[in-house]
JSON list of C-alpha atoms in Angstrom, two decimals:
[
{"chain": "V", "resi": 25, "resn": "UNK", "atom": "CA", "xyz": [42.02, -54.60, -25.94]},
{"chain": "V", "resi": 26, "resn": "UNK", "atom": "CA", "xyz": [42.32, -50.68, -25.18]},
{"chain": "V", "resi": 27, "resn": "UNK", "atom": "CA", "xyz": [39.71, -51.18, -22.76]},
{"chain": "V", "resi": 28, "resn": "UNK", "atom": "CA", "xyz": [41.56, -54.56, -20.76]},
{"chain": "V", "resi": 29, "resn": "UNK", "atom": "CA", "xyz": [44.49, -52.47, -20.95]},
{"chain": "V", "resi": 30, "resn": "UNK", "atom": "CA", "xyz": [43.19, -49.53, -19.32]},
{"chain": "V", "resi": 31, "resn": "UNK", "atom": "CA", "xyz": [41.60, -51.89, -16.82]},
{"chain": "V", "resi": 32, "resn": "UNK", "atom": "CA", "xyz": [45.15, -53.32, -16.00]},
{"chain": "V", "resi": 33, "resn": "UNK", "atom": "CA", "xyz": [47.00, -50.26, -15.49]},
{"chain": "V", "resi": 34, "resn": "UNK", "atom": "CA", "xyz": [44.16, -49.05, -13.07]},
{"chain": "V", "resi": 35, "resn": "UNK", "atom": "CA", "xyz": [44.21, -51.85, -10.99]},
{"chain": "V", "resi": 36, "resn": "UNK", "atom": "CA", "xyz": [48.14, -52.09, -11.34]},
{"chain": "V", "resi": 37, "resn": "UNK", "atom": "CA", "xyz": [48.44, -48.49, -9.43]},
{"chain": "V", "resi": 38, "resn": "UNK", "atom": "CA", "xyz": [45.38, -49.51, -6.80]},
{"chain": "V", "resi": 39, "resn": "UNK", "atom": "CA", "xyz": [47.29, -52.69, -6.08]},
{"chain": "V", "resi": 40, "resn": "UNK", "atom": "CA", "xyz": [50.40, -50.74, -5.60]},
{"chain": "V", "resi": 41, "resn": "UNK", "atom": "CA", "xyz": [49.12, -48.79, -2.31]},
{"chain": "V", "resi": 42, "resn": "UNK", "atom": "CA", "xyz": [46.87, -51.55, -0.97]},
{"chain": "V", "resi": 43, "resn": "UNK", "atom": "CA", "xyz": [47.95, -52.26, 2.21]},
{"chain": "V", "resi": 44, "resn": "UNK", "atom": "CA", "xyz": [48.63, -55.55, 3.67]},
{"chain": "V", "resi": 45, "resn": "UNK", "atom": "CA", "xyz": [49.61, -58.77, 1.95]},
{"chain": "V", "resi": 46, "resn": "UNK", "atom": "CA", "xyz": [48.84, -59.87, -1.22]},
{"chain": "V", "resi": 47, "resn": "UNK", "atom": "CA", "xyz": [47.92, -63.02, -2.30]},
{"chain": "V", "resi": 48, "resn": "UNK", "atom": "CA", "xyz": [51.25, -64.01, -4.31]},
{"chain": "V", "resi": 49, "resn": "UNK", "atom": "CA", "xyz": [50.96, -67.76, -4.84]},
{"chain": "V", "resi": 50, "resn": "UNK", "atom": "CA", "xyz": [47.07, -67.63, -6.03]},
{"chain": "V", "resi": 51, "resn": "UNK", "atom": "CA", "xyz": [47.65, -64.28, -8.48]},
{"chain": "V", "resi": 52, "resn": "UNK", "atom": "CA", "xyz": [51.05, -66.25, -9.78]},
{"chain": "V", "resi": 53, "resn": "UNK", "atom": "CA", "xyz": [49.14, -69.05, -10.52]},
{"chain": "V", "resi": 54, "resn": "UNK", "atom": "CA", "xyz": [47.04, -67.21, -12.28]},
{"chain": "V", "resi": 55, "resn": "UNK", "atom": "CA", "xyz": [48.95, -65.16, -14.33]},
{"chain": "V", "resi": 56, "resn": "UNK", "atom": "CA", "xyz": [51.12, -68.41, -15.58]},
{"chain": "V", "resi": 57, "resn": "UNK", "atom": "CA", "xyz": [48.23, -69.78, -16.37]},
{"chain": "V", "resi": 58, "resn": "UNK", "atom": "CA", "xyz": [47.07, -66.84, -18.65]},
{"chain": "V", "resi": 59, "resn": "UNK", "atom": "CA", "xyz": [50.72, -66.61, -20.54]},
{"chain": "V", "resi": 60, "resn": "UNK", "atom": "CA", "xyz": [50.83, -70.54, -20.82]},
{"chain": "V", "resi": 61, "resn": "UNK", "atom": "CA", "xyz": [47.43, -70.54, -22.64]},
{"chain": "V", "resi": 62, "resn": "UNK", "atom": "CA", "xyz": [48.33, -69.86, -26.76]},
{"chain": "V", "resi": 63, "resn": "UNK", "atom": "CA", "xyz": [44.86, -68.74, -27.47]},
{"chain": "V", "resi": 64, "resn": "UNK", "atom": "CA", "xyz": [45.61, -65.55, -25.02]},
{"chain": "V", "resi": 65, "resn": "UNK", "atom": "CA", "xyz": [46.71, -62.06, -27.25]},
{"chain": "V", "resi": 66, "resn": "UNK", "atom": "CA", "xyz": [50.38, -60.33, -26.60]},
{"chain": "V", "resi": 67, "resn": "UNK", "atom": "CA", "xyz": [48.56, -57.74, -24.67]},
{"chain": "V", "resi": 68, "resn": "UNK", "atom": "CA", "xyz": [47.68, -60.46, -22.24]},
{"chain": "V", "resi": 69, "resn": "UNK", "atom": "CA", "xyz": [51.17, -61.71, -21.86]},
{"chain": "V", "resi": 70, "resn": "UNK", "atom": "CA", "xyz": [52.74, -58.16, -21.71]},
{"chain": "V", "resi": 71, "resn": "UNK", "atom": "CA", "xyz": [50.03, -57.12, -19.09]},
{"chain": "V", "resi": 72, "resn": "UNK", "atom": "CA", "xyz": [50.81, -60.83, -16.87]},
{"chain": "V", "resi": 73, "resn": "UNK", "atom": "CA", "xyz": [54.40, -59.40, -17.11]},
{"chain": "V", "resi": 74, "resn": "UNK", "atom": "CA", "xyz": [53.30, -55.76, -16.05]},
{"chain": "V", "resi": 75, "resn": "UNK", "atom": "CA", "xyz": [51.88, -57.69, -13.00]},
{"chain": "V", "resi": 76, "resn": "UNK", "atom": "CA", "xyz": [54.82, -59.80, -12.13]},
{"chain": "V", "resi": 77, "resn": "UNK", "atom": "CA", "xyz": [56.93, -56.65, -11.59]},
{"chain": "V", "resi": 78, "resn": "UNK", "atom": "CA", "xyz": [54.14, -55.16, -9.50]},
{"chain": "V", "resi": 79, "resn": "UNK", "atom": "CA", "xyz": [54.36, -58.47, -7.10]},
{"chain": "V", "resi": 80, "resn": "UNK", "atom": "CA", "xyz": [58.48, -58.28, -7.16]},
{"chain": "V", "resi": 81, "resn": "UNK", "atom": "CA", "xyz": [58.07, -54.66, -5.88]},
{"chain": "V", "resi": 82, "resn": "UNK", "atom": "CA", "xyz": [55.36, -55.19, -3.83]},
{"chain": "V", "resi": 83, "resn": "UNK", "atom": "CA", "xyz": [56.01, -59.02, -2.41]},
{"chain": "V", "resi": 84, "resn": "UNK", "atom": "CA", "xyz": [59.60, -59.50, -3.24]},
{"chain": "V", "resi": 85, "resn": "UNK", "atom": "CA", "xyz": [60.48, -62.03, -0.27]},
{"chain": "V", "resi": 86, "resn": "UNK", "atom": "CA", "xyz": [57.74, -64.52, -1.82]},
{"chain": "V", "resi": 87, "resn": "UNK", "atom": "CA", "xyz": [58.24, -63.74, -5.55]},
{"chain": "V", "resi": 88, "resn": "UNK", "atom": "CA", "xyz": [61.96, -64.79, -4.99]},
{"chain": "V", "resi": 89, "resn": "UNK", "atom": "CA", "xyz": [61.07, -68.08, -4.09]},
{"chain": "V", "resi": 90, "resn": "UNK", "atom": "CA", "xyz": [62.61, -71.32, -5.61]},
{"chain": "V", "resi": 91, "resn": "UNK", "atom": "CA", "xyz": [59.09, -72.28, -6.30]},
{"chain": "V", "resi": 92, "resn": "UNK", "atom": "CA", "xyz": [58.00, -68.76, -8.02]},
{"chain": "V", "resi": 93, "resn": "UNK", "atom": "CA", "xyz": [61.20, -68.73, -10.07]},
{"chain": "V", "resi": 94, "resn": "UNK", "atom": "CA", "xyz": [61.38, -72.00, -11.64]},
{"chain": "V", "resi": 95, "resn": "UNK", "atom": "CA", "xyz": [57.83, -71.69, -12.47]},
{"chain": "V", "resi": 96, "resn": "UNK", "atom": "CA", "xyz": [58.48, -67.88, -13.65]},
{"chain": "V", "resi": 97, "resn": "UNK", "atom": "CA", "xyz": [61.68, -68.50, -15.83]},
{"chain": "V", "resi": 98, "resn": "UNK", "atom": "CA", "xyz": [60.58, -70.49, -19.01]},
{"chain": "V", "resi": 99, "resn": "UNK", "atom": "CA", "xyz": [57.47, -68.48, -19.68]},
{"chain": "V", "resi": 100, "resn": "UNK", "atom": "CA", "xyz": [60.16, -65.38, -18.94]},
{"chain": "V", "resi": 101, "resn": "UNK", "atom": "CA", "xyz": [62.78, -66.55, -21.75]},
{"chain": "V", "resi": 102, "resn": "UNK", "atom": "CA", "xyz": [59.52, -67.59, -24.14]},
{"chain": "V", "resi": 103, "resn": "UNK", "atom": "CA", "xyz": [58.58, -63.80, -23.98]},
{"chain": "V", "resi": 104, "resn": "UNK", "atom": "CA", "xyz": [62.69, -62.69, -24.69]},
{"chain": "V", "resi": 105, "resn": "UNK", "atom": "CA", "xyz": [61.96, -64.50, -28.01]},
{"chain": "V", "resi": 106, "resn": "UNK", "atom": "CA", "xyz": [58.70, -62.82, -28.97]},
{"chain": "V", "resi": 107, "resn": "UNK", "atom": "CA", "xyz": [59.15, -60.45, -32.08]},
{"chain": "V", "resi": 108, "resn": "UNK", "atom": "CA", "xyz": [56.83, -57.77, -30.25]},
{"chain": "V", "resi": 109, "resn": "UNK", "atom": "CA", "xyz": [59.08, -54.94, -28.77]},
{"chain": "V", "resi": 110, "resn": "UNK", "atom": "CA", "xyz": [56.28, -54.46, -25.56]},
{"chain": "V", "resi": 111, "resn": "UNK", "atom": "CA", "xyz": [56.38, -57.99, -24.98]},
{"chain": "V", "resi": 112, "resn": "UNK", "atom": "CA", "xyz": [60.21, -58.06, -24.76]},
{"chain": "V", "resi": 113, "resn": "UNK", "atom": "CA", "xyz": [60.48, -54.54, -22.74]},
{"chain": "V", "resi": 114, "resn": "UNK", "atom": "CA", "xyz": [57.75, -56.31, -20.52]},
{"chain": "V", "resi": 115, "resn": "UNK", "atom": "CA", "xyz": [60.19, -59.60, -20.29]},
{"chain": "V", "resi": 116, "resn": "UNK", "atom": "CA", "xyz": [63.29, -57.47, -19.23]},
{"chain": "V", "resi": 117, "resn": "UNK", "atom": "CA", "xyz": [61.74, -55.63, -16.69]},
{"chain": "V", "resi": 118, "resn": "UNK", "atom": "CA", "xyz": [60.64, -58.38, -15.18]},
{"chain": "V", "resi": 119, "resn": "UNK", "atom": "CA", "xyz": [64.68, -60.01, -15.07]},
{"chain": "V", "resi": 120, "resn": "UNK", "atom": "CA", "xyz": [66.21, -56.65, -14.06]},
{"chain": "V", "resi": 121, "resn": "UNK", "atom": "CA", "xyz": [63.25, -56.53, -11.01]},
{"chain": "V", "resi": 122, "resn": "UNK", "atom": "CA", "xyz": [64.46, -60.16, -9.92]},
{"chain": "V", "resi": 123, "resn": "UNK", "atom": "CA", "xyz": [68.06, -59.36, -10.19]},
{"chain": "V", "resi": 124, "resn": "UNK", "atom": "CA", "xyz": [68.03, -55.84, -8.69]},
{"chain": "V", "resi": 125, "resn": "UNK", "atom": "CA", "xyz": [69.45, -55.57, -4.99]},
{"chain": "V", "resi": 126, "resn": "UNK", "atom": "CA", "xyz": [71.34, -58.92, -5.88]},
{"chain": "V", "resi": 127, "resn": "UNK", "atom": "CA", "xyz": [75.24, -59.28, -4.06]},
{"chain": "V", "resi": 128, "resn": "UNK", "atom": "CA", "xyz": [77.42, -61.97, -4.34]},
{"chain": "V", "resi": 129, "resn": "UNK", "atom": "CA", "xyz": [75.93, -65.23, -2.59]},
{"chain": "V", "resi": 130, "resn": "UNK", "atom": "CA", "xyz": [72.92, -63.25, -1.36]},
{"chain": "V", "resi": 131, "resn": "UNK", "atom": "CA", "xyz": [69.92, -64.97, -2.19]},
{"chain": "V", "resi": 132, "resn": "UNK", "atom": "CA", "xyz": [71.28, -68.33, -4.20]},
{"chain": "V", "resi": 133, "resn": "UNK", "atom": "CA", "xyz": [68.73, -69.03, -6.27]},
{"chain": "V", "resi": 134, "resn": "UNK", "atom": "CA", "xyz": [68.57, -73.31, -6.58]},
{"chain": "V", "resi": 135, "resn": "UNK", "atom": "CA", "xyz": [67.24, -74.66, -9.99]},
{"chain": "V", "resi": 136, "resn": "UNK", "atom": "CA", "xyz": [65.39, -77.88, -10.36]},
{"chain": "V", "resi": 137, "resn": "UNK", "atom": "CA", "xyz": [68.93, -79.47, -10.53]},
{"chain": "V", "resi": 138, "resn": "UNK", "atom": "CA", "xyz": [70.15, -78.04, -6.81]},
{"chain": "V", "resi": 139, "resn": "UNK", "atom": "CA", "xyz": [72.69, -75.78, -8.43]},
{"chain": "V", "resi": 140, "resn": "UNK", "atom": "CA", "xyz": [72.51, -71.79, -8.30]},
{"chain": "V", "resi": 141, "resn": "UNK", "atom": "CA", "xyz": [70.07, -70.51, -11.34]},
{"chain": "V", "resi": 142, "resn": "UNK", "atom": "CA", "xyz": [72.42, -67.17, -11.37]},
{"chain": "V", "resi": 143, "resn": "UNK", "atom": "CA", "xyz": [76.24, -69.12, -11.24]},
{"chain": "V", "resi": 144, "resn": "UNK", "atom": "CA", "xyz": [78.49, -69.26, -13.81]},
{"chain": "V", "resi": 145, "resn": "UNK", "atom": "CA", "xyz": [78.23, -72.96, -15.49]},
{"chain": "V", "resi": 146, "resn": "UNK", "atom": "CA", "xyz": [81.93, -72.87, -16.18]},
{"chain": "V", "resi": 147, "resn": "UNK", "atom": "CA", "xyz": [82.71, -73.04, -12.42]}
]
């Protein structure tokens, strides 16, 4: 695990001063993949989640998505409940990097039901 972990960070900080594009829709794919599958440790999930923020730094445009997010949210909200405190920190991040830079009706986020993700449901 030490050793994965290690791995992770390293290419974490590489990935962080590529240049150029990276490829967000194959590496998402991936990663849901990963947190879906049960037989995967913690350490995987809270290193997917490491990732994520990485891409909403580093690809923010595409990670903000309708697509991305409705696909990102329930394994998101799965981790929130996890009784591991790196898997939750992890989880949190990952909602304060979508949310950060957010105004008013910038960037209406649709759910699967056409209505805003981020709206209050009592409007």
């Amino acid at each position: 695990k030490r050793i994965g972990v290690k791995l992770s960070n390293g290419l974490l900080d590489l990935a962080q001063v590529l240049p150029g594009e990276i490829p967000v829709a194959a590496l998402m794919e991936r990663l849901l993949q990963f947190m879906r599958d049960r037989r995967n440790c913690l350490v995987v999930r809270t290193v997917c989640l490491q990732w994520i923020c990485m891409l909403l730094v580093r690809s923010r445009e595409d990670m903000l998505s309708s697509h991305v997010l409705n696909n990102l949210f329930e394994p998101i909200f799965e981790s929130l409940s996890n009784s591991k405190d790196d898997v939750v920190a992890a989880a949190l991040a990952v909602l304060a990097r979508i949310m950060e830079g957010k105004k008013g009706e910038e960037d209406v986020v649709q759910g699967p039901e056409g209505r805003d993700l981020f709206a209050d449901s009592t409007e």
